[in-house]
Amino acid sequence: MPDVTVSIGGRDFQVACQPGEEHFLRAAAALLDAEAEPLVQQMGRLPEARMLLMSGLMLADKTAAVEDENRQLKEKLAALQARPVPAPEKVEVPVIPPQVFETMAEIAARAEALADRVEERAQG
């Protein structure tokens, strides 16, 4: 079992861990150290147990807040997923009424008749 030296609040600690888990231990120690450093800077030298206790409690408080936020987000997500899927929007495309085609055909016929008359007069 490997021993890892970690620094928390300016103090070194030897901690044993399972092989291959050294990086997890170092990462956890870094989180604890991030909480301990401000305590040590504000209060000076604290007894080791008190420093570790207060650092652990501050870290636990942050963890609890993140877990609470995670729970709330999961509830919101579940509520959104439980909502029924809205029906697709109905889009109406305007249709040209049949009388328009009839009127256009009539106008075209009149235009052709006028063109024929103009041609006849032009030739005549």
PDB file of C-alpha atoms in Angstrom:
ATOM      1  CA  MET A   1       0.000   0.000   0.000  1.00  0.00           C
ATOM      2  CA  PRO A   2       1.645   3.257  -1.118  1.00  0.00           C
ATOM      3  CA  ASP A   3       2.184   6.118   1.318  1.00  0.00           C
ATOM      4  CA  VAL A   4       1.528   9.570  -0.046  1.00  0.00           C
ATOM      5  CA  THR A   5       2.675  12.802   1.554  1.00  0.00           C
ATOM      6  CA  VAL A   6       0.033  15.523   1.358  1.00  0.00           C
ATOM      7  CA  SER A   7       0.198  19.091   2.612  1.00  0.00           C
ATOM      8  CA  ILE A   8      -2.848  20.577   4.321  1.00  0.00           C
ATOM      9  CA  GLY A   9      -2.719  23.981   5.951  1.00  0.00           C
ATOM     10  CA  GLY A  10       1.050  24.085   5.697  1.00  0.00           C
ATOM     11  CA  ARG A  11       1.503  20.747   7.451  1.00  0.00           C
ATOM     12  CA  ASP A  12       2.595  17.505   5.862  1.00  0.00           C
ATOM     13  CA  PHE A  13       0.741  14.249   6.459  1.00  0.00           C
ATOM     14  CA  GLN A  14       1.635  10.689   5.448  1.00  0.00           C
ATOM     15  CA  VAL A  15      -1.466   8.891   4.179  1.00  0.00           C
ATOM     16  CA  ALA A  16      -1.748   5.331   2.894  1.00  0.00           C
ATOM     17  CA  CYS A  17      -3.940   4.503  -0.077  1.00  0.00           C
ATOM     18  CA  GLN A  18      -4.633   1.694  -2.505  1.00  0.00           C
ATOM     19  CA  PRO A  19      -2.237   1.315  -5.446  1.00  0.00           C
ATOM     20  CA  GLY A  20      -3.346   3.510  -8.366  1.00  0.00           C
ATOM     21  CA  GLU A  21      -5.410   5.844  -6.160  1.00  0.00           C
ATOM     22  CA  GLU A  22      -2.616   8.268  -5.361  1.00  0.00           C
ATOM     23  CA  HIS A  23      -3.920  10.956  -7.718  1.00  0.00           C
ATOM     24  CA  PHE A  24      -7.395  10.791  -6.102  1.00  0.00           C
ATOM     25  CA  LEU A  25      -5.834  11.200  -2.664  1.00  0.00           C
ATOM     26  CA  ARG A  26      -3.761  14.171  -3.829  1.00  0.00           C
ATOM     27  CA  ALA A  27      -6.831  15.796  -5.398  1.00  0.00           C
ATOM     28  CA  ALA A  28      -8.871  15.319  -2.203  1.00  0.00           C
ATOM     29  CA  ALA A  29      -6.023  16.701  -0.110  1.00  0.00           C
ATOM     30  CA  ALA A  30      -5.794  19.732  -2.411  1.00  0.00           C
ATOM     31  CA  LEU A  31      -9.503  20.455  -1.819  1.00  0.00           C
ATOM     32  CA  LEU A  32      -9.007  20.210   1.948  1.00  0.00           C
ATOM     33  CA  ASP A  33      -5.878  22.360   1.743  1.00  0.00           C
ATOM     34  CA  ALA A  34      -7.815  25.030  -0.196  1.00  0.00           C
ATOM     35  CA  GLU A  35     -10.155  25.277   2.809  1.00  0.00           C
ATOM     36  CA  ALA A  36      -7.386  25.108   5.426  1.00  0.00           C
ATOM     37  CA  GLU A  37      -5.095  27.781   3.973  1.00  0.00           C
ATOM     38  CA  PRO A  38      -7.476  30.733   4.546  1.00  0.00           C
ATOM     39  CA  LEU A  39      -8.112  29.497   8.104  1.00  0.00           C
ATOM     40  CA  VAL A  40      -4.400  29.348   8.855  1.00  0.00           C
ATOM     41  CA  GLN A  41      -3.857  32.801   7.327  1.00  0.00           C
ATOM     42  CA  GLN A  42      -6.743  34.343   9.293  1.00  0.00           C
ATOM     43  CA  MET A  43      -6.260  32.624  12.653  1.00  0.00           C
ATOM     44  CA  GLY A  44      -2.589  31.797  12.652  1.00  0.00           C
ATOM     45  CA  ARG A  45      -1.330  28.479  13.891  1.00  0.00           C
ATOM     46  CA  LEU A  46      -4.279  26.254  14.877  1.00  0.00           C
ATOM     47  CA  PRO A  47      -4.138  22.900  16.582  1.00  0.00           C
ATOM     48  CA  GLU A  48      -3.982  20.231  13.880  1.00  0.00           C
ATOM     49  CA  ALA A  49      -7.284  18.598  14.852  1.00  0.00           C
ATOM     50  CA  ARG A  50      -9.145  21.930  14.885  1.00  0.00           C
ATOM     51  CA  MET A  51      -7.697  22.984  11.517  1.00  0.00           C
ATOM     52  CA  LEU A  52      -8.669  19.676   9.926  1.00  0.00           C
ATOM     53  CA  LEU A  53     -12.121  19.711  11.548  1.00  0.00           C
ATOM     54  CA  MET A  54     -12.936  23.243  10.424  1.00  0.00           C
ATOM     55  CA  SER A  55     -11.549  22.628   6.924  1.00  0.00           C
ATOM     56  CA  GLY A  56     -13.541  19.419   6.648  1.00  0.00           C
ATOM     57  CA  LEU A  57     -16.727  21.147   7.814  1.00  0.00           C
ATOM     58  CA  MET A  58     -16.292  23.985   5.321  1.00  0.00           C
ATOM     59  CA  LEU A  59     -15.689  21.501   2.524  1.00  0.00           C
ATOM     60  CA  ALA A  60     -18.702  19.436   3.650  1.00  0.00           C
ATOM     61  CA  ASP A  61     -20.844  22.598   3.620  1.00  0.00           C
ATOM     62  CA  LYS A  62     -19.834  23.344   0.036  1.00  0.00           C
ATOM     63  CA  THR A  63     -20.497  19.728  -0.918  1.00  0.00           C
ATOM     64  CA  ALA A  64     -23.951  19.842   0.696  1.00  0.00           C
ATOM     65  CA  ALA A  65     -24.779  23.029  -1.233  1.00  0.00           C
ATOM     66  CA  VAL A  66     -23.695  21.427  -4.519  1.00  0.00           C
ATOM     67  CA  GLU A  67     -25.705  18.282  -3.735  1.00  0.00           C
ATOM     68  CA  ASP A  68     -28.776  20.403  -2.946  1.00  0.00           C
ATOM     69  CA  GLU A  69     -28.398  22.325  -6.204  1.00  0.00           C
ATOM     70  CA  ASN A  70     -27.932  19.026  -8.060  1.00  0.00           C
ATOM     71  CA  ARG A  71     -31.122  17.637  -6.484  1.00  0.00           C
ATOM     72  CA  GLN A  72     -33.090  20.768  -7.468  1.00  0.00           C
ATOM     73  CA  LEU A  73     -31.788  20.599 -11.034  1.00  0.00           C
ATOM     74  CA  LYS A  74     -32.710  16.913 -11.270  1.00  0.00           C
ATOM     75  CA  GLU A  75     -36.231  17.751 -10.081  1.00  0.00           C
ATOM     76  CA  LYS A  76     -36.536  20.506 -12.707  1.00  0.00           C
ATOM     77  CA  LEU A  77     -35.242  18.159 -15.381  1.00  0.00           C
ATOM     78  CA  ALA A  78     -37.711  15.438 -14.351  1.00  0.00           C
ATOM     79  CA  ALA A  79     -40.564  17.971 -14.454  1.00  0.00           C
ATOM     80  CA  LEU A  80     -39.521  19.119 -17.927  1.00  0.00           C
ATOM     81  CA  GLN A  81     -39.231  15.543 -19.153  1.00  0.00           C
ATOM     82  CA  ALA A  82     -42.651  14.678 -17.698  1.00  0.00           C
ATOM     83  CA  ARG A  83     -44.397  17.446 -19.638  1.00  0.00           C
ATOM     84  CA  PRO A  84     -46.331  16.195 -22.641  1.00  0.00           C
ATOM     85  CA  VAL A  85     -44.792  16.812 -26.010  1.00  0.00           C
ATOM     86  CA  PRO A  86     -46.626  19.704 -27.618  1.00  0.00           C
ATOM     87  CA  ALA A  87     -48.642  18.923 -30.716  1.00  0.00           C
ATOM     88  CA  PRO A  88     -46.945  20.020 -33.905  1.00  0.00           C
ATOM     89  CA  GLU A  89     -48.020  23.444 -35.099  1.00  0.00           C
ATOM     90  CA  LYS A  90     -50.532  23.454 -37.898  1.00  0.00           C
ATOM     91  CA  VAL A  91     -49.344  25.628 -40.732  1.00  0.00           C
ATOM     92  CA  GLU A  92     -51.873  26.586 -43.351  1.00  0.00           C
ATOM     93  CA  VAL A  93     -50.587  27.276 -46.814  1.00  0.00           C
ATOM     94  CA  PRO A  94     -52.825  29.575 -48.823  1.00  0.00           C
ATOM     95  CA  VAL A  95     -54.498  27.821 -51.724  1.00  0.00           C
ATOM     96  CA  ILE A  96     -55.304  29.673 -54.907  1.00  0.00           C
ATOM     97  CA  PRO A  97     -59.074  29.507 -55.398  1.00  0.00           C
ATOM     98  CA  PRO A  98     -60.284  27.855 -58.645  1.00  0.00           C
ATOM     99  CA  GLN A  99     -61.957  31.073 -59.850  1.00  0.00           C
ATOM    100  CA  VAL A 100     -58.522  32.715 -60.083  1.00  0.00           C
ATOM    101  CA  PHE A 101     -57.417  30.067 -62.592  1.00  0.00           C
ATOM    102  CA  GLU A 102     -60.617  30.591 -64.560  1.00  0.00           C
ATOM    103  CA  THR A 103     -60.141  34.371 -64.552  1.00  0.00           C
ATOM    104  CA  MET A 104     -56.508  34.029 -65.635  1.00  0.00           C
ATOM    105  CA  ALA A 105     -57.520  31.701 -68.491  1.00  0.00           C
ATOM    106  CA  GLU A 106     -60.183  34.198 -69.581  1.00  0.00           C
ATOM    107  CA  ILE A 107     -57.690  37.093 -69.503  1.00  0.00           C
ATOM    108  CA  ALA A 108     -55.204  35.008 -71.524  1.00  0.00           C
ATOM    109  CA  ALA A 109     -57.902  34.202 -74.112  1.00  0.00           C
ATOM    110  CA  ARG A 110     -58.831  37.906 -74.419  1.00  0.00           C
ATOM    111  CA  ALA A 111     -55.161  38.849 -74.783  1.00  0.00           C
ATOM    112  CA  GLU A 112     -54.739  36.294 -77.572  1.00  0.00           C
ATOM    113  CA  ALA A 113     -57.870  37.557 -79.312  1.00  0.00           C
ATOM    114  CA  LEU A 114     -56.577  41.136 -79.124  1.00  0.00           C
ATOM    115  CA  ALA A 115     -53.201  39.996 -80.446  1.00  0.00           C
ATOM    116  CA  ASP A 116     -54.937  38.238 -83.343  1.00  0.00           C
ATOM    117  CA  ARG A 117     -56.928  41.402 -84.181  1.00  0.00           C
ATOM    118  CA  VAL A 118     -53.813  43.542 -84.069  1.00  0.00           C
ATOM    119  CA  GLU A 119     -52.063  41.076 -86.403  1.00  0.00           C
ATOM    120  CA  GLU A 120     -55.006  41.075 -88.838  1.00  0.00           C
ATOM    121  CA  ARG A 121     -55.069  44.875 -88.962  1.00  0.00           C
ATOM    122  CA  ALA A 122     -51.324  44.998 -89.366  1.00  0.00           C
ATOM    123  CA  GLN A 123     -51.487  42.644 -92.371  1.00  0.00           C
ATOM    124  CA  GLY A 124     -54.556  44.156 -93.886  1.00  0.00           C
TER     125      GLY A 124
END
